[in-house]
Every structure is written in C-alpha cells, then in structure tokens.
Tab-separated table of C-alpha atoms in Angstrom:
chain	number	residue	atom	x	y	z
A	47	UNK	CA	7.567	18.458	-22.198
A	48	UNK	CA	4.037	19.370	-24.281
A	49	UNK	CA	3.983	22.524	-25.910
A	50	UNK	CA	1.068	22.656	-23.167
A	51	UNK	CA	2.862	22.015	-19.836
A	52	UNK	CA	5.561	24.341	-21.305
A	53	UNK	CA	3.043	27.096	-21.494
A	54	UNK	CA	1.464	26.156	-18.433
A	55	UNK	CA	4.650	25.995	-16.367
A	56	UNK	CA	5.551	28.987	-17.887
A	57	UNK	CA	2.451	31.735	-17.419
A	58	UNK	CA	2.181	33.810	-14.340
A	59	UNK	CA	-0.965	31.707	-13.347
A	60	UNK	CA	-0.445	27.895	-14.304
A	61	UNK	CA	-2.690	26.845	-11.626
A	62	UNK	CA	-2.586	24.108	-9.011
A	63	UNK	CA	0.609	21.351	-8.410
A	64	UNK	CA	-0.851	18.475	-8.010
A	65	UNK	CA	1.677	15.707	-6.775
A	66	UNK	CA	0.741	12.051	-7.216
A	67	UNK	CA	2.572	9.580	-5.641
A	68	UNK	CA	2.784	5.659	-6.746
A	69	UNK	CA	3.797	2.730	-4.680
A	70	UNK	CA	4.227	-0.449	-7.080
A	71	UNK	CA	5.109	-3.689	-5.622
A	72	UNK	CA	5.664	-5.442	-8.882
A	73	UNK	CA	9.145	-4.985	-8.663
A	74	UNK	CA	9.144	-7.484	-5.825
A	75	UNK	CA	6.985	-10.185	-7.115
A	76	UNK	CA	3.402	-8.673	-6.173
A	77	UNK	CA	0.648	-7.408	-8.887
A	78	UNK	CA	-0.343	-4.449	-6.777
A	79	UNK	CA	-0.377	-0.686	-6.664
A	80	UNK	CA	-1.399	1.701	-4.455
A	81	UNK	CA	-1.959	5.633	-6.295
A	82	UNK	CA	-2.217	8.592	-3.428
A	83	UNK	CA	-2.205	11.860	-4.025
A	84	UNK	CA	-1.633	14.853	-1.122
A	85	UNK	CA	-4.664	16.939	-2.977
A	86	UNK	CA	-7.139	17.229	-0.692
A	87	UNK	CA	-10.188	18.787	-2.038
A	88	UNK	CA	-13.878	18.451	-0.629
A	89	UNK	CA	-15.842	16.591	-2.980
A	90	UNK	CA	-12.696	16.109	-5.660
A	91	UNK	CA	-11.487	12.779	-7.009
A	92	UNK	CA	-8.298	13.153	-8.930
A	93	UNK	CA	-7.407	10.705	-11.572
A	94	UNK	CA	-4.516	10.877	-13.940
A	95	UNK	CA	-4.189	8.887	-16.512
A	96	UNK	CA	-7.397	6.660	-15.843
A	97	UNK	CA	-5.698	5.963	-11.882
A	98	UNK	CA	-7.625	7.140	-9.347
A	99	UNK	CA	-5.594	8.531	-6.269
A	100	UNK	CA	-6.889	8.954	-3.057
A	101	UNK	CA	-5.814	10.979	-0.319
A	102	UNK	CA	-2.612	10.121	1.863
A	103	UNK	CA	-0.434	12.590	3.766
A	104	UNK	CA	2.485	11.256	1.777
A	105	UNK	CA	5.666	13.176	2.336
A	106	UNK	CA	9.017	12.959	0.646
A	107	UNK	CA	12.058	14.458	1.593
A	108	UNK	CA	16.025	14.603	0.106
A	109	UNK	CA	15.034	15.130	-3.700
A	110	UNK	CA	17.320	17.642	-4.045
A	111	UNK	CA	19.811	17.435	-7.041
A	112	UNK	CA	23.774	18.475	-6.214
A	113	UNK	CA	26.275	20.168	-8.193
A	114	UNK	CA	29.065	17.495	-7.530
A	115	UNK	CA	27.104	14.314	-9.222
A	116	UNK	CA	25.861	12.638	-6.257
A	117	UNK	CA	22.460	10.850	-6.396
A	118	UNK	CA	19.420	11.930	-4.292
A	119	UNK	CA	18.986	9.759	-1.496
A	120	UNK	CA	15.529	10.818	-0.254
A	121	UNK	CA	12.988	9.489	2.082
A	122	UNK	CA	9.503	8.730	1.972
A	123	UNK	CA	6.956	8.848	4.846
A	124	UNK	CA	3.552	6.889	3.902
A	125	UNK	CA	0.366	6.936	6.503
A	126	UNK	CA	-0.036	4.244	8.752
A	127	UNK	CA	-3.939	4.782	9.198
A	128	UNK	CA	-5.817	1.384	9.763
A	129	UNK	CA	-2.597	-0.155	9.547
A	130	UNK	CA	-2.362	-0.168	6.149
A	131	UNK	CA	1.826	0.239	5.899
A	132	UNK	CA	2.491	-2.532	8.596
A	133	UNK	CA	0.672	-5.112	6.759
A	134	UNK	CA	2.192	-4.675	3.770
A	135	UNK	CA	5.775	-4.258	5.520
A	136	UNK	CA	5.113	-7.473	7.508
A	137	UNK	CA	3.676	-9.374	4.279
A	138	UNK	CA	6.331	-7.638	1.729
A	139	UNK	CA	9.490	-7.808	3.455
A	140	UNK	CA	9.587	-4.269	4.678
A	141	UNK	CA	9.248	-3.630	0.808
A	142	UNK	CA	12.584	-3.115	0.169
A	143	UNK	CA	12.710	-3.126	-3.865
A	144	UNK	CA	9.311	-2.000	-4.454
A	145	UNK	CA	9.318	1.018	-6.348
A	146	UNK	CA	8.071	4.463	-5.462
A	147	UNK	CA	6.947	7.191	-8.278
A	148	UNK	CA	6.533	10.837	-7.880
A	149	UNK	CA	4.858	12.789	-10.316
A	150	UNK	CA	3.848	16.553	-10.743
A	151	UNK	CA	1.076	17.762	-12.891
A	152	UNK	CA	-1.205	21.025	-13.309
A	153	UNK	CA	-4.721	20.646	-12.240
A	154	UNK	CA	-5.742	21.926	-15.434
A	155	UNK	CA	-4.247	18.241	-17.109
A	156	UNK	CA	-6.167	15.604	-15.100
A	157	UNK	CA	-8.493	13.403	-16.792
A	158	UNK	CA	-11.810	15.369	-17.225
A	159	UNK	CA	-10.231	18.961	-16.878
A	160	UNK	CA	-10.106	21.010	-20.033
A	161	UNK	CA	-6.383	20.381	-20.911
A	162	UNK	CA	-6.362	16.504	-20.042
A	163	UNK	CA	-3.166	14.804	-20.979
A	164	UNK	CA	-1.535	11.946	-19.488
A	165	UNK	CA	1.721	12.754	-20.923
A	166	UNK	CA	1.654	15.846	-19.541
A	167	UNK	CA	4.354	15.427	-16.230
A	168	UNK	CA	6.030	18.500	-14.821
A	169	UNK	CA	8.412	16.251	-12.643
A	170	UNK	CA	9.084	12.413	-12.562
A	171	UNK	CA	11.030	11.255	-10.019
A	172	UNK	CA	11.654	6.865	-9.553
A	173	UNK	CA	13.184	5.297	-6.362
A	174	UNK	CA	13.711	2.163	-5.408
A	175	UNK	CA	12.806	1.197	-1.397
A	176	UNK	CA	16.165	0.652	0.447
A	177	UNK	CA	15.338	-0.044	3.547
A	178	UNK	CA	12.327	0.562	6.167
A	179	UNK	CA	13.873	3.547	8.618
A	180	UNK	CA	10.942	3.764	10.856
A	181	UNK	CA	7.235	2.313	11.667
A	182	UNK	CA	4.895	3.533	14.541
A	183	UNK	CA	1.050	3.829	14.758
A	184	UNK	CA	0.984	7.265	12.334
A	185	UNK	CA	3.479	6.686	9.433
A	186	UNK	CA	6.013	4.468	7.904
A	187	UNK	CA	9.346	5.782	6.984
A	188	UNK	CA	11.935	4.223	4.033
A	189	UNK	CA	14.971	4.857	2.722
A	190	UNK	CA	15.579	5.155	-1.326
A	191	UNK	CA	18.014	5.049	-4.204
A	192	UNK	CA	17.152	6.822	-7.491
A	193	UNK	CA	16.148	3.488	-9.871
A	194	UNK	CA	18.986	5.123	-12.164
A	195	UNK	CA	21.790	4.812	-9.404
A	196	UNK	CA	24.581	2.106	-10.454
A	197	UNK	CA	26.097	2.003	-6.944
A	198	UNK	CA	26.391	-2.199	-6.130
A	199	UNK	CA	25.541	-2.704	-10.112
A	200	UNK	CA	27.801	-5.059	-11.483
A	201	UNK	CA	27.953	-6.205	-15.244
A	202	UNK	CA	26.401	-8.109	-16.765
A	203	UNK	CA	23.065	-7.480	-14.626
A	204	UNK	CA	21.456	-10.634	-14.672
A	205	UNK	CA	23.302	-13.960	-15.270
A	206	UNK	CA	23.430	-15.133	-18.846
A	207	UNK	CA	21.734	-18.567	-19.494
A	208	UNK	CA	22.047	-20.670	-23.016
A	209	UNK	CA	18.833	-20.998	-24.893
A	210	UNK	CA	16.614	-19.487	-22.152
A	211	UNK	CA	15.032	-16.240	-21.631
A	212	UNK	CA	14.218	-14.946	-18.332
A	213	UNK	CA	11.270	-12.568	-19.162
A	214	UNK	CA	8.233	-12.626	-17.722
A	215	UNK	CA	5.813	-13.854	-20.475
A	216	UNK	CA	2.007	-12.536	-21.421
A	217	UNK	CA	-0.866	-15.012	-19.456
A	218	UNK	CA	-3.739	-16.458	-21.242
A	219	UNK	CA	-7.094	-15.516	-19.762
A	220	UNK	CA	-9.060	-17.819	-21.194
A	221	UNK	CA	-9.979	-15.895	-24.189
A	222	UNK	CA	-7.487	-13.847	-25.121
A	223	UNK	CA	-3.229	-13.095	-24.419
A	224	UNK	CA	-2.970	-10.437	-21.191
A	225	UNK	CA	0.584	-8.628	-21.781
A	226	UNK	CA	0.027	-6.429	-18.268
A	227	UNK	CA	2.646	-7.761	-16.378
A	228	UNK	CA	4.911	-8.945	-19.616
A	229	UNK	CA	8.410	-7.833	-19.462
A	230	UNK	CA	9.426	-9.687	-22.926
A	231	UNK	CA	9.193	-7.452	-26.008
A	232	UNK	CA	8.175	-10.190	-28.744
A	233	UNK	CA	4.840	-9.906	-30.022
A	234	UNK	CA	4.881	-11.532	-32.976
A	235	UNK	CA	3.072	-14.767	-34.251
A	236	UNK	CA	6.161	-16.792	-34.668
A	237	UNK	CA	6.254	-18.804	-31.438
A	238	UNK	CA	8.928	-22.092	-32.252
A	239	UNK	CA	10.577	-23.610	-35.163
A	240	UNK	CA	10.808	-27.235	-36.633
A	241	UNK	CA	13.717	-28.187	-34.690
C-alpha cells in the first residue's frame, strides 16, 4: 500500500470507492479484455491505469474471507445487454478459465485526478471462471475459484519436456519485437549457440 492510499483509506473523508472490474480471456487462448466499472457518473469516463472502463452493472458476490482457511468461492453476474455475454459464452466455451479481476481504488487516484497512481489498489481480488451458473436475456452468472486455490493442482503443473520450452514467445511486427502477450522471461540478445 502507498503512503497515499494509506492516508487516503485512513482519513475520515477518503472520498469515492470506485470498483473496476476486468474480464481477460487470455487465459483461454483469446487476446481480449473487456474493463467495466459500476461508477456511473453523468458525463465521467474513468480510466485507471491508461484502461478505460465503461459502465456495466457488474455484481459480485461470496468474497468474503473465513476464519477456518477456506477459499472464497464467489460469483459474478455480468450484463447481458445487446447480447454481449452470450456471444462470448457461445464463442468461448462458457469462459470457463478466463480470468476475472476486481479492483478498488479512491476517485482521487484515477488517471487525471490530482493523486493519480496506478499502483495505488485498495483491494485486488483474482478468480478464475468455473463454470457458467446461469444465462437469460439480463445477465450472465459464473461460478469462481480464487487463481491462488490449489484444490485439483497436482505437481509438477505442467508436464516437463527435454530441450523445449513451453512459453509463449514475443511476435515480430514487422519492425520491431511485441512482448504483450509473452509469458517467457528471457530478454536478452543471446538467441542459440554453435551446436
């Protein structure tokens, strides 16, 4: 936590919560994703971190933390207006593995407000889509794990493979090395040896 937030969080008037919610879909093989955030202010864009969110009546529910060590296992209602969760359900496999983000800010630390900083999150919470629970003209329901849950994790993770990595690598644009979607954490100039 900034010695900011901390002093923000902390006064008798720190100002508006803003929650912003992110639905990636990376996770399960598509470059998209969708920023909403449940502000919804005449005339007032927010934009966090140079991500502009627009408007959804996201809800989230079963975020609550227990005493005895068991994860959260929440659920998360998105807006079906124009359709826009049934096509990706029906194109995405009811997006089970995509991965859903909830943040909490101040209003005072969105980009263009007098304390702007990116690094400045109140909450973070990560899930991981389980399963869709429900779909009907107004909203689409899932299920979620916390992406920090080990239940059906088994070691090692991923199956080991001689002389092969199974990173995603950087793309070439045509002028220069993208690294946006890169999951392997070599960057230097060294790319093979002699034998």
């Amino acid at each position: 936590m900034t010695p900011e937030l901390a002093a923000v969080s902390q006064s008798l008037s720190p100002g508006s919560l803003i929650d912003l919610f992110i639905l990636d879909l990376l996770p399960i093989g598509v470059a998209q994703t969708y920023y909403f955030t449940t502000t919804n202010q005449a005339g007032y864009t927010v934009t966090f971190n140079g991500h502009a969110y627009t408007y959804a009546p996201v809800g989230i529910s079963g975020i609550e933390s227990s005493a005895n060590g068991d994860p959260p296992n929440p659920k998360a209602m998105f807006p079906n207006a124009n359709k826009f969760v049934s096509a990706l359900v029906v194109a995405y496999g009811d997006l089970v593995g995509a991965e859903v983000t909830r943040m909490q800010t101040f209003k005072q630390f969105l980009d263009g407000e007098s304390l702007a900083d990116p690094t400045a999150v109140l909450r973070l919470d990560r899930y991981t889509v389980e399963q869709k629970t429900g779909l009907n003209a107004v909203f689409g329901e899932f299920s979620m794990r916390p992406v920090y849950s080990l239940d059906t994790k088994f070691l090692p993770g991923r199956t080991c493979l001689k002389e092969l990595c199974t990173h995603r690598y950087r793309t070439w644009n045509g002028s220069a090395f993208v690294y946006t979607n890169a999951t392997c954490p070599y960057v230097g100039t060294g790319y093979f040896k002699r034998d």
